[in-house]
Tab-separated table of C-alpha atoms in Angstrom:
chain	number	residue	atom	x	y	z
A	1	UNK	CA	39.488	-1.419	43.227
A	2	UNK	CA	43.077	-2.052	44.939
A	3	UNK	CA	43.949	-4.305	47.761
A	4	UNK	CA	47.044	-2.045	48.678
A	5	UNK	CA	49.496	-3.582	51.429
A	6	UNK	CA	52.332	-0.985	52.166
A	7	UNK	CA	52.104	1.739	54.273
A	8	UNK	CA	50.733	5.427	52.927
A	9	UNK	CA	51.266	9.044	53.633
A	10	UNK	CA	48.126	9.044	55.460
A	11	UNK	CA	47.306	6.023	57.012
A	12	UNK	CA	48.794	2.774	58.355
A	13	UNK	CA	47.534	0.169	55.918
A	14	UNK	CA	47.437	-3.171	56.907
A	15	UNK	CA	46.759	-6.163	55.267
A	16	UNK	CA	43.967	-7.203	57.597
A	17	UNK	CA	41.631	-4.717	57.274
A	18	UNK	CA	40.176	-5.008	53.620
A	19	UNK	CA	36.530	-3.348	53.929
A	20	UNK	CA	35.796	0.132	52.306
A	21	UNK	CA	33.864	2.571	52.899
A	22	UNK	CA	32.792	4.404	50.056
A	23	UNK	CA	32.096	8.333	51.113
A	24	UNK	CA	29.127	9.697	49.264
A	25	UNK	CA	29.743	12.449	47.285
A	26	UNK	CA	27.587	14.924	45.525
A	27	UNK	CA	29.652	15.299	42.373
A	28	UNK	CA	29.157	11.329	41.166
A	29	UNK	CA	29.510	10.799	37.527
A	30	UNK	CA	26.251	10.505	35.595
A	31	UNK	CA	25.446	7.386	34.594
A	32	UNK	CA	24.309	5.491	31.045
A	33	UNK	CA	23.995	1.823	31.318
A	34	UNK	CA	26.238	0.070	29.102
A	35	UNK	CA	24.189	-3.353	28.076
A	36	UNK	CA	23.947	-2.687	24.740
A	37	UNK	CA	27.579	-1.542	23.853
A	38	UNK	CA	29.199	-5.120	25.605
A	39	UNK	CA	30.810	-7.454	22.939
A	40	UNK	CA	31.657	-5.946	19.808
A	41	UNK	CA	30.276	-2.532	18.998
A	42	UNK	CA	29.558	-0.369	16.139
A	43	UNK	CA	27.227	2.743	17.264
A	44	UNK	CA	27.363	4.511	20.386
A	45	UNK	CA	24.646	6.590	21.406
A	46	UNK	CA	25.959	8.972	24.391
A	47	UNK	CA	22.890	10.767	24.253
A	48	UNK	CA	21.294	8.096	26.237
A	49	UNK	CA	19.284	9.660	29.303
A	50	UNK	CA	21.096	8.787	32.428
A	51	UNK	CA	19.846	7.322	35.688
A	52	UNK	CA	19.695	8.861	38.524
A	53	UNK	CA	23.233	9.707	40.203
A	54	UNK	CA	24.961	7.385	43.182
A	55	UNK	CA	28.103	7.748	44.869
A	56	UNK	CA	31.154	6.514	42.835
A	57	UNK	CA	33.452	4.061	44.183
A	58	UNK	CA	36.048	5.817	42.786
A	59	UNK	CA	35.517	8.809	45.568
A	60	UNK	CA	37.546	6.452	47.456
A	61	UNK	CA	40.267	5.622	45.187
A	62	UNK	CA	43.757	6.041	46.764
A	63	UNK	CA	45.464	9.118	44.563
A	64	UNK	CA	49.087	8.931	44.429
A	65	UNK	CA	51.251	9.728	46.964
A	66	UNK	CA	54.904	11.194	48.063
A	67	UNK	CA	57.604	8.661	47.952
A	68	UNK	CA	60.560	7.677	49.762
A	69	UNK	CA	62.126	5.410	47.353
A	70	UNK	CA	65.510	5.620	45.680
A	71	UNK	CA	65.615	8.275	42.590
A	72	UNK	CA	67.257	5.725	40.055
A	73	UNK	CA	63.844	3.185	40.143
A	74	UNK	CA	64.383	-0.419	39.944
A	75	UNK	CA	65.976	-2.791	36.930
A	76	UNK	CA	63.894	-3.254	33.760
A	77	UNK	CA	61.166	-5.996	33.319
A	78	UNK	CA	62.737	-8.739	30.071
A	79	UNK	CA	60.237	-9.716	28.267
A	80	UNK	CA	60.501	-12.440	25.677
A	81	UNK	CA	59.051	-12.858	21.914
A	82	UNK	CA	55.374	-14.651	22.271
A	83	UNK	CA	54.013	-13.815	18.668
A	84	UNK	CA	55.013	-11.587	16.045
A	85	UNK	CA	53.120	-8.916	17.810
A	86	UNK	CA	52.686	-9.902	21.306
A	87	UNK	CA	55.757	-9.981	24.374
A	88	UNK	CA	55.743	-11.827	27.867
A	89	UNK	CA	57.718	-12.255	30.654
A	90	UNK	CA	57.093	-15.020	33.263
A	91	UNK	CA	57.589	-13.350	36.924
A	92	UNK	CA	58.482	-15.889	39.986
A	93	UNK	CA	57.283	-16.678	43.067
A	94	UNK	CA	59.114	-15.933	46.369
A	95	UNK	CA	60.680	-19.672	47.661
A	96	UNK	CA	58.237	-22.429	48.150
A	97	UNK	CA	58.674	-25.401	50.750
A	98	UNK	CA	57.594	-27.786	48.136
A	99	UNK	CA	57.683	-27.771	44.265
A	100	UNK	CA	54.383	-30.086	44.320
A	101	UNK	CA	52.639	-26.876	43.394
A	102	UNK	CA	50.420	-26.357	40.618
A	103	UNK	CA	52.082	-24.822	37.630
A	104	UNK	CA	49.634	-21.728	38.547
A	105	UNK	CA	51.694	-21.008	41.953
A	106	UNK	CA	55.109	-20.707	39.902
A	107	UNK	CA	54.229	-19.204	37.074
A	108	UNK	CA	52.501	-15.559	36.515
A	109	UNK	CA	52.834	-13.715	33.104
A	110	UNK	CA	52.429	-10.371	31.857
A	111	UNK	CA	51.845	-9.755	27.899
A	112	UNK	CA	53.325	-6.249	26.287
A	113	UNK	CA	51.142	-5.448	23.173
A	114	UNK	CA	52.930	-2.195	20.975
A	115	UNK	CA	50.732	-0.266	19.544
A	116	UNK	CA	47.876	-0.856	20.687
A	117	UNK	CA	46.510	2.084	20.358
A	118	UNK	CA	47.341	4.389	17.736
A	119	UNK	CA	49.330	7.335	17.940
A	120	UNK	CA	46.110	9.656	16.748
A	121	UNK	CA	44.007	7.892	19.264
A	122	UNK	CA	46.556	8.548	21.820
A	123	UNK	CA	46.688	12.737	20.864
A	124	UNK	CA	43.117	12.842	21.336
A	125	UNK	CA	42.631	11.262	25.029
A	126	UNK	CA	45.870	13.401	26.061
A	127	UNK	CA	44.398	16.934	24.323
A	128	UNK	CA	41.232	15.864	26.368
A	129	UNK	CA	42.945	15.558	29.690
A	130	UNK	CA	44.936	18.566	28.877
A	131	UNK	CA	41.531	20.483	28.314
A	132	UNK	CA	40.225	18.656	31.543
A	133	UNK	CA	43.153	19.119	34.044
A	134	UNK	CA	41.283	21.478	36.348
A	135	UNK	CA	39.119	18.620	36.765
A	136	UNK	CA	41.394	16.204	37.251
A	137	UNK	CA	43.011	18.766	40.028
A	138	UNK	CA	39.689	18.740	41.807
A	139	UNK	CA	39.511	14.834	42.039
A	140	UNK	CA	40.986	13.663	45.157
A	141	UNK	CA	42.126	10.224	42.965
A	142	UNK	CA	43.103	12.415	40.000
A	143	UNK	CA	41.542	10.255	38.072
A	144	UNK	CA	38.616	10.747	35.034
A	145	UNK	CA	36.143	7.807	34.947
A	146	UNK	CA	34.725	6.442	31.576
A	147	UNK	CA	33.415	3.513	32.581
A	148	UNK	CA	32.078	2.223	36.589
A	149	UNK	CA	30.844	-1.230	36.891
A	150	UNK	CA	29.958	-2.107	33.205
A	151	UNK	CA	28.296	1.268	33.165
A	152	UNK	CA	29.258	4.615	30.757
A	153	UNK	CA	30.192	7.518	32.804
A	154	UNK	CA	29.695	10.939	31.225
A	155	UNK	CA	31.675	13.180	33.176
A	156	UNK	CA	30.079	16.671	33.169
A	157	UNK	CA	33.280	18.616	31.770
A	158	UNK	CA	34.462	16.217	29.506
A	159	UNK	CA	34.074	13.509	26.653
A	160	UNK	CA	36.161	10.933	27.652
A	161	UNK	CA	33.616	8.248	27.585
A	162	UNK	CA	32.453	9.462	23.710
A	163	UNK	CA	36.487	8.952	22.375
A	164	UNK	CA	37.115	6.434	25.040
A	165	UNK	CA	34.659	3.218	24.812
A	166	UNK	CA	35.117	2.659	21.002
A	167	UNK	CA	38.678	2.088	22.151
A	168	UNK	CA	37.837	-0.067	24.841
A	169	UNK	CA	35.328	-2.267	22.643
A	170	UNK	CA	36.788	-2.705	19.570
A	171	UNK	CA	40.737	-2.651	20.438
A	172	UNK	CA	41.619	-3.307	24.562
A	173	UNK	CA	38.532	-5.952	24.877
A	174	UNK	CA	39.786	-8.326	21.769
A	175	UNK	CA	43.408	-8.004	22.991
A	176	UNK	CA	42.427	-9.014	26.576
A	177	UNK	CA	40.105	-11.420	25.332
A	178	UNK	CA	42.479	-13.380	22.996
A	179	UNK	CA	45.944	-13.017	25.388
A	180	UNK	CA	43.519	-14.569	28.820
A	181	UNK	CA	41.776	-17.294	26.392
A	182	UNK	CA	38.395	-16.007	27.630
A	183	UNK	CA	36.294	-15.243	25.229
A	184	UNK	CA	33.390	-14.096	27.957
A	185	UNK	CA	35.828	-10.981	29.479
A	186	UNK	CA	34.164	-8.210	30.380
A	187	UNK	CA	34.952	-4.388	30.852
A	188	UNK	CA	34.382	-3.495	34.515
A	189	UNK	CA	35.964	-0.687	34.732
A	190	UNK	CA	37.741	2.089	32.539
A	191	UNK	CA	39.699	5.379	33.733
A	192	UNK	CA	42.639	7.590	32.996
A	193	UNK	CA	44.936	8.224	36.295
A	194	UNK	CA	47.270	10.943	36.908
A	195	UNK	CA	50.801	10.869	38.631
A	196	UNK	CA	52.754	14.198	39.090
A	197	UNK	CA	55.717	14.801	41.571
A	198	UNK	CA	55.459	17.873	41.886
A	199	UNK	CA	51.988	17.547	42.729
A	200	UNK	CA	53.047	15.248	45.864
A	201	UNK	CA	51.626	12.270	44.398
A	202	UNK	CA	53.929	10.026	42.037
A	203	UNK	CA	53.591	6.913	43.477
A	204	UNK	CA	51.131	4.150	44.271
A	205	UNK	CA	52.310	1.453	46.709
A	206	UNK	CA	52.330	-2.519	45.530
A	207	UNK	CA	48.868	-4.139	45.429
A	208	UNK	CA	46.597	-6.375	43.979
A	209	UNK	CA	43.612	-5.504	41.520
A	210	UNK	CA	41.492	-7.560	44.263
A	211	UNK	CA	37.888	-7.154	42.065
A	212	UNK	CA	39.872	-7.758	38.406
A	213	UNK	CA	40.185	-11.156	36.923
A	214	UNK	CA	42.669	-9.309	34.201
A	215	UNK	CA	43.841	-5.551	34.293
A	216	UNK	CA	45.475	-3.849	31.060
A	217	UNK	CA	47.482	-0.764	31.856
A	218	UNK	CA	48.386	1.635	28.637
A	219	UNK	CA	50.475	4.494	29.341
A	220	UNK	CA	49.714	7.721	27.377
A	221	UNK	CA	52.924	9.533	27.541
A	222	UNK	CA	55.778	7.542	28.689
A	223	UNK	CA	58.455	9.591	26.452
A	224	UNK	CA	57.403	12.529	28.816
A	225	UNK	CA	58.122	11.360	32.243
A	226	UNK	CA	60.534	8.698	33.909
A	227	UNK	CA	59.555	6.204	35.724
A	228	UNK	CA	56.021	5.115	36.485
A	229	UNK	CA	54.472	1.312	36.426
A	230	UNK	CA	56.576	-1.601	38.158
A	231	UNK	CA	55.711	-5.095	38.837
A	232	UNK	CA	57.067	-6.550	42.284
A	233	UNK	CA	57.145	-10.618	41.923
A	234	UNK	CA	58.065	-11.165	45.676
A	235	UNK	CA	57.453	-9.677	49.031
A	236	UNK	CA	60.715	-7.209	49.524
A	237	UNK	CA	60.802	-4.317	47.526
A	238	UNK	CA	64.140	-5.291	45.841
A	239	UNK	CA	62.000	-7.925	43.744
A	240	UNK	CA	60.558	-5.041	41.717
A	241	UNK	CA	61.425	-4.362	38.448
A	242	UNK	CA	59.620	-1.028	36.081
A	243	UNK	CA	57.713	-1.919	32.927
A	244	UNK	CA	59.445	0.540	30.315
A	245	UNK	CA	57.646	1.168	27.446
A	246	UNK	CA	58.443	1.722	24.224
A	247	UNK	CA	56.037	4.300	22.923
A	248	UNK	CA	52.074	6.120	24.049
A	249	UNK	CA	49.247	3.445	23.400
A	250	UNK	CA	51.725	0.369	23.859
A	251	UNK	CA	49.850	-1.837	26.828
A	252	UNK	CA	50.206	-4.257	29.254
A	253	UNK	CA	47.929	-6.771	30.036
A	254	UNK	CA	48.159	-9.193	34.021
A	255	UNK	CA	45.840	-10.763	35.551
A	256	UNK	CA	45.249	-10.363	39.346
A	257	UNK	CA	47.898	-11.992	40.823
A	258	UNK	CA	50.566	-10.089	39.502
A	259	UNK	CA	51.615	-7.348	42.618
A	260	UNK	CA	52.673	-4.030	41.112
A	261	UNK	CA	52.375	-0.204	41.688
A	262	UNK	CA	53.694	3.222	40.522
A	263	UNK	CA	56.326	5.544	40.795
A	264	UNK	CA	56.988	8.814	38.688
A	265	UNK	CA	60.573	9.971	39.344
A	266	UNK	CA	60.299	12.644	37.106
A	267	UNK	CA	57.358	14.615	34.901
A	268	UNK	CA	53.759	13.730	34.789
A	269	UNK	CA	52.353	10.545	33.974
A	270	UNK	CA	48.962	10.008	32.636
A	271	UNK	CA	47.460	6.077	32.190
A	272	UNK	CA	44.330	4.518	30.807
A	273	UNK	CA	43.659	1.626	33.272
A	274	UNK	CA	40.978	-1.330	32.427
A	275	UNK	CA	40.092	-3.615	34.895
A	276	UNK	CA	37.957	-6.483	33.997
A	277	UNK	CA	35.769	-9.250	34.842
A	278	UNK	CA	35.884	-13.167	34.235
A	279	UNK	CA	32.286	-12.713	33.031
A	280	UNK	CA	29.442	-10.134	32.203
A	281	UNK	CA	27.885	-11.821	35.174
A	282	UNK	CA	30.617	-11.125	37.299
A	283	UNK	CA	30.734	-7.383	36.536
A	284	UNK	CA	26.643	-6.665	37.350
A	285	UNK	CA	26.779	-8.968	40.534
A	286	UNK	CA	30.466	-7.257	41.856
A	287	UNK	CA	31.670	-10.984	42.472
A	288	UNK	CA	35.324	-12.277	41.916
A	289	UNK	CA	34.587	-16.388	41.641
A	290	UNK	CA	38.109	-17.183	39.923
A	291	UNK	CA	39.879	-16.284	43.318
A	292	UNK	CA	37.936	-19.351	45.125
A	293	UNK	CA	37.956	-20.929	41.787
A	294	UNK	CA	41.621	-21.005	41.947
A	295	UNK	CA	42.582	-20.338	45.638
A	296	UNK	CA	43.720	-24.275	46.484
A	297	UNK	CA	46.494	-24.074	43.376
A	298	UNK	CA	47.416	-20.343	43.804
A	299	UNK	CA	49.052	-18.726	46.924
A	300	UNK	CA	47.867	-15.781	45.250
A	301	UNK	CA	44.238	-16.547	45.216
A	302	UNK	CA	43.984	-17.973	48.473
A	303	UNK	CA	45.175	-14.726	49.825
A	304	UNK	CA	42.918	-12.759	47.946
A	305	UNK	CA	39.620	-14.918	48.678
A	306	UNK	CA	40.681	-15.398	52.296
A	307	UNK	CA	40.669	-11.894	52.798
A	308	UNK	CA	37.210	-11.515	50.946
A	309	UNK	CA	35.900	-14.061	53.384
A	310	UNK	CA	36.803	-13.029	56.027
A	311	UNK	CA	34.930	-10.076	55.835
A	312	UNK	CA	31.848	-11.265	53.797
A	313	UNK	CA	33.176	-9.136	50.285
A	314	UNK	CA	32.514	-9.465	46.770
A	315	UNK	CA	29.352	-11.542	47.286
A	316	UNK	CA	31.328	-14.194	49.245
A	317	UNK	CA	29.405	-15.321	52.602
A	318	UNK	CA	31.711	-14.379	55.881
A	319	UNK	CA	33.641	-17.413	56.940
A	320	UNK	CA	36.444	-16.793	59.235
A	321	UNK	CA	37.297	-20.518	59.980
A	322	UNK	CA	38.119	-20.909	56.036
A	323	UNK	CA	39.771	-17.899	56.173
A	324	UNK	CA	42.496	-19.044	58.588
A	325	UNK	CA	42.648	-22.134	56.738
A	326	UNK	CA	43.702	-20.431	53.516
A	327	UNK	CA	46.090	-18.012	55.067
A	328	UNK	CA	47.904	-21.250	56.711
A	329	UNK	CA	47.679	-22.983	53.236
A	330	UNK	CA	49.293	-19.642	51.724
A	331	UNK	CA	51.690	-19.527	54.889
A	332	UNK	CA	53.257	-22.896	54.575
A	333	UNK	CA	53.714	-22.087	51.098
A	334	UNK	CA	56.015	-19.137	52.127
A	335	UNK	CA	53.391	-16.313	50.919
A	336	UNK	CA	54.921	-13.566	52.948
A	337	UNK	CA	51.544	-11.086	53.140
A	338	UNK	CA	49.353	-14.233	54.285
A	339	UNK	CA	52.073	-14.705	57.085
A	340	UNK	CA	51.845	-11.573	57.904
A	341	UNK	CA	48.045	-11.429	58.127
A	342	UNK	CA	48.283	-14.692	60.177
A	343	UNK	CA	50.456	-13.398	62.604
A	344	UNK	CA	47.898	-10.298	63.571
A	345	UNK	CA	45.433	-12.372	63.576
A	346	UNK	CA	47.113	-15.338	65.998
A	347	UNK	CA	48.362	-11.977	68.143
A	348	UNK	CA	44.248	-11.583	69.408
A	349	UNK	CA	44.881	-14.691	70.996
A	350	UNK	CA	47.515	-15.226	74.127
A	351	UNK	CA	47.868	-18.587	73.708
A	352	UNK	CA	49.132	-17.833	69.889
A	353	UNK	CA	51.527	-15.418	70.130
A	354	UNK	CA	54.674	-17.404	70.555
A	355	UNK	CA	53.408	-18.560	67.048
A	356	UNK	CA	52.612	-15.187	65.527
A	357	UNK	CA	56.224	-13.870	66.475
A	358	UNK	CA	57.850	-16.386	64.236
A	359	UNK	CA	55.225	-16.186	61.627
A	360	UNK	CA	56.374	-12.146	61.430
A	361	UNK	CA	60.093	-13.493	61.057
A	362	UNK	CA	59.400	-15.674	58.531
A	363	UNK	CA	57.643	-13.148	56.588
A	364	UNK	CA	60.734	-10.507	57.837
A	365	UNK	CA	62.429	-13.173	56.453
A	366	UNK	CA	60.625	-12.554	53.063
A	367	UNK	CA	61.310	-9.476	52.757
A	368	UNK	CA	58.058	-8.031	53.761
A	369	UNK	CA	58.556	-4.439	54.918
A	370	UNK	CA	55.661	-4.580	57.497
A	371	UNK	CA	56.662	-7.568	59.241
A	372	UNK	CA	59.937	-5.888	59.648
A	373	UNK	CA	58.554	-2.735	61.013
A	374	UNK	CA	56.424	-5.081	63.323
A	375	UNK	CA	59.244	-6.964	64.586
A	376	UNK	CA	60.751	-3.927	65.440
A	377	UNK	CA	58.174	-2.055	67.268
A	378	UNK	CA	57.694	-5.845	69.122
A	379	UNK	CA	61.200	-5.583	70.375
A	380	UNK	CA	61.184	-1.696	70.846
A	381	UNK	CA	57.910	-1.832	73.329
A	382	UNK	CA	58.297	-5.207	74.560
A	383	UNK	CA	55.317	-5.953	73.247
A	384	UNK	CA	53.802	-10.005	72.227
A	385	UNK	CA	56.085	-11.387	75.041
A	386	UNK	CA	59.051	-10.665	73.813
A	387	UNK	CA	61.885	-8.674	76.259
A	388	UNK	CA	62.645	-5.198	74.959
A	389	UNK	CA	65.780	-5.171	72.865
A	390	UNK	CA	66.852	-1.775	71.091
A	391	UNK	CA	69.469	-3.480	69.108
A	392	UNK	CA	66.940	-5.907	67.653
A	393	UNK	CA	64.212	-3.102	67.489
A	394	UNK	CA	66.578	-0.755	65.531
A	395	UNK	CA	68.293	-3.792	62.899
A	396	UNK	CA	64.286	-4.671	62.155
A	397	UNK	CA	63.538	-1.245	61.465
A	398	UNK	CA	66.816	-0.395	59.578
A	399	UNK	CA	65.542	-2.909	57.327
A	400	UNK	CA	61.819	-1.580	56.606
A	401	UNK	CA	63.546	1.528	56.269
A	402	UNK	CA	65.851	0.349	53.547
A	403	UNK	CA	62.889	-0.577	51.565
A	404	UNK	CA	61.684	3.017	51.932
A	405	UNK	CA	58.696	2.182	54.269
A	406	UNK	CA	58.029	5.705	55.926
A	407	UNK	CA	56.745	4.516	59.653
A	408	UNK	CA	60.454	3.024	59.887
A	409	UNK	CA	61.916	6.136	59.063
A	410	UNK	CA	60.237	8.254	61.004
A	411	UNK	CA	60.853	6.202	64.178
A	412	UNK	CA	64.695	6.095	63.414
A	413	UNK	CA	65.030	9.462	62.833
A	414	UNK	CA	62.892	10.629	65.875
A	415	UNK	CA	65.599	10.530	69.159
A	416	UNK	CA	62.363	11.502	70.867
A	417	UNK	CA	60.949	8.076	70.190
A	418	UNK	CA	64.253	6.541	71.843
């Protein structure tokens, strides 16, 4: 699932409120439980009764959504020569106050495999979602799921899962397995997205893969759209920078840490996206242990397991007093969505405010669109103790609104709301 920290078309997201409620839905994917088709795999049998149906998480999915940033996209990801067949590029970190960090806080990579699926393999999963695009129409995430939670999901109008999980086992698992070093990875989950602007949904603001320990993305027409996956290092949009690729089945492989998000300028976009889990334990219990694992070297980390905390998600007891203590950790660091966070949460208390304002500049400072918009609705209502300034309320949104986030916009160009 995504931890998604921009604003949307249809809601205000922000970055404190994590929990999801997952609608149930009568039209949940049948399921076939996948223990015996883990590790390498040489028979399939998708004749396997199913259990009964349950709601799918993926009901809830965010589909993509209209977007308001520039028409040219951002600057190219470089990527360097690992291996013969295997390309990186190290991303960096928005300024730290101290360079006693781990190397783990500094440095976050993201491996381009070509070919890693074949060109044949490719024809088939794209003649399949051309045969299954009423379907895909119908699904609020335009998305087809092959795999949920470790578990084989046979759609009812398709075969995705039959062409799909030999794929996944014998080519996408390896690859993951060998680039991460973790010979225990397992799939969690496996499904095909769709992007289309004229459909009103070709983007898919910056997040995190909050319940992946690795996710591989492997675009299945690239040649027939522009645009479409980008990576954003830092907190200000202007950080970004798209992931071109070379041909169908070439794949990218991050693990969580790594921000990024989508946006189709032009044609439709179709993507197989695996996320996957540390362990085979990990997927059946729904736990994420390498974010608490790794959340005192990783600004990253902490963010992501204070936020779990906090609410008492992925199997991690509730602890709010830990929570704060991470998102100061990740703060002081200069992680601009845990100052951010920290601010809304120091604004429940009178006492803190004076704090929280200059937490929201430093993360303004950052870059961070939301902080921006914050400041400038602050200064606009004279709101958190600060004196009403337009000037100041305007300049704050100006910014946001340079980065394309929509709640600026509309404010700006509403004289109504002046």
């Amino acid at each position: 699932m995504l931890l998604l920290l921009q604003y949307t078309s249809s809601s205000f997201r922000i970055a404190a409120a994590f929990n999801v409620v997952l609608p149930r839905r009568n039209s949940s994917p049948r399921r076939t439980s996948a223990a015996g088709i883990r590790g390498r795999m040489s028979i399939i049998n998708m004749s396997t009764t199913s259990s009964p149906k349950r709601p799918s998480k993926f009901a809830a999915l965010m589909p993509g959504e209209a977007s308001a940033a520039p028409a040219t996209g951002w600057p190219p990801l470089e990527f360097s020569s690992t291996t013969a067949s295997i390309r990186t590029s190290i991303l960096p970190d928005d300024p730290c106050h101290t360079n006693e960090q781990p190397l783990l806080h500094h440095r976050r990579e993201i491996y381009y495999k070509p070919s890693l699926l074949s060109e044949n393999q490719v024809l088939d999963l794209v003649e399949l979602l051309e045969a299954s695009s009423v379907e895909l129409r119908e699904k609020e995430a335009r998305c087809l799921v092959a795999m949920e939670d470790g578990d084989i999901c046979n759609t009812a109008s398709s075969k995705l899962s039959e062409i799909l999980i030999p794929m996944l086992m014998e080519q996408v698992l390896p690859f993951a397995r060998e680039v991460c070093q973790a010979p225990n990875l397992a799939i969690a989950d496996a499904l095909i997205r769709s992007y289309d602007p004229n459909d009103n949904r070709e983007a898919l603001p910056q997040h995190y893969d909050k319940t992946a320990y690795c996710s591989v993305i492997v675009p299945l027409n690239p040649t027939e759209c522009e645009g479409g996956l980008y990576v954003q290092p830092g907190a200000s949009v202007n950080t970004r920078r798209e992931v071109q690729f070379q041909t169908a089945g070439d794949a990218v492989l991050h693990r969580y840490d790594v921000m990024h998000g989508v946006h189709v300028r032009k044609g439709k976009r179709y993507s197989l996206v695996v996320w996957m889990a540390e362990t085979e334990d990990s997927v059946v219990q729904k736990t994420a242990p390498w974010v608490e694992r790794e959340a005192n070297i990783s600004v990253h980390a902490a963010f992501l397991y204070a936020n779990n905390i906090k609410e008492g998600l992925l199997g991690f007891s509730k602890n709010e007093t830990l929570a704060r203590s991470l998102y100061e950790w990740a703060s002081e660091q200069g992680h601009a969505y845990s100052q951010y966070v920290l601010a809304l949460w120091l604004f429940k208390d009178r006492q803190e405010r004076v704090r929280g304002v200059d937490l929201l500049r430093q993360a303004s400072t950052g870059g961070l669109a939301s902080a921006q918009h914050m400041l400038g609705i602050l200064y606009k209502e004279g709101y958190q103790g600060l004196e009403t300034n337009r000037d100041l309320a305007q300049s704050y949104l100006r910014s946001a609104a340079n980065q394309g986030y929509g709640p600026s916009l509309e404010i700006l160009n509403d004289p109504s709301r002046w």
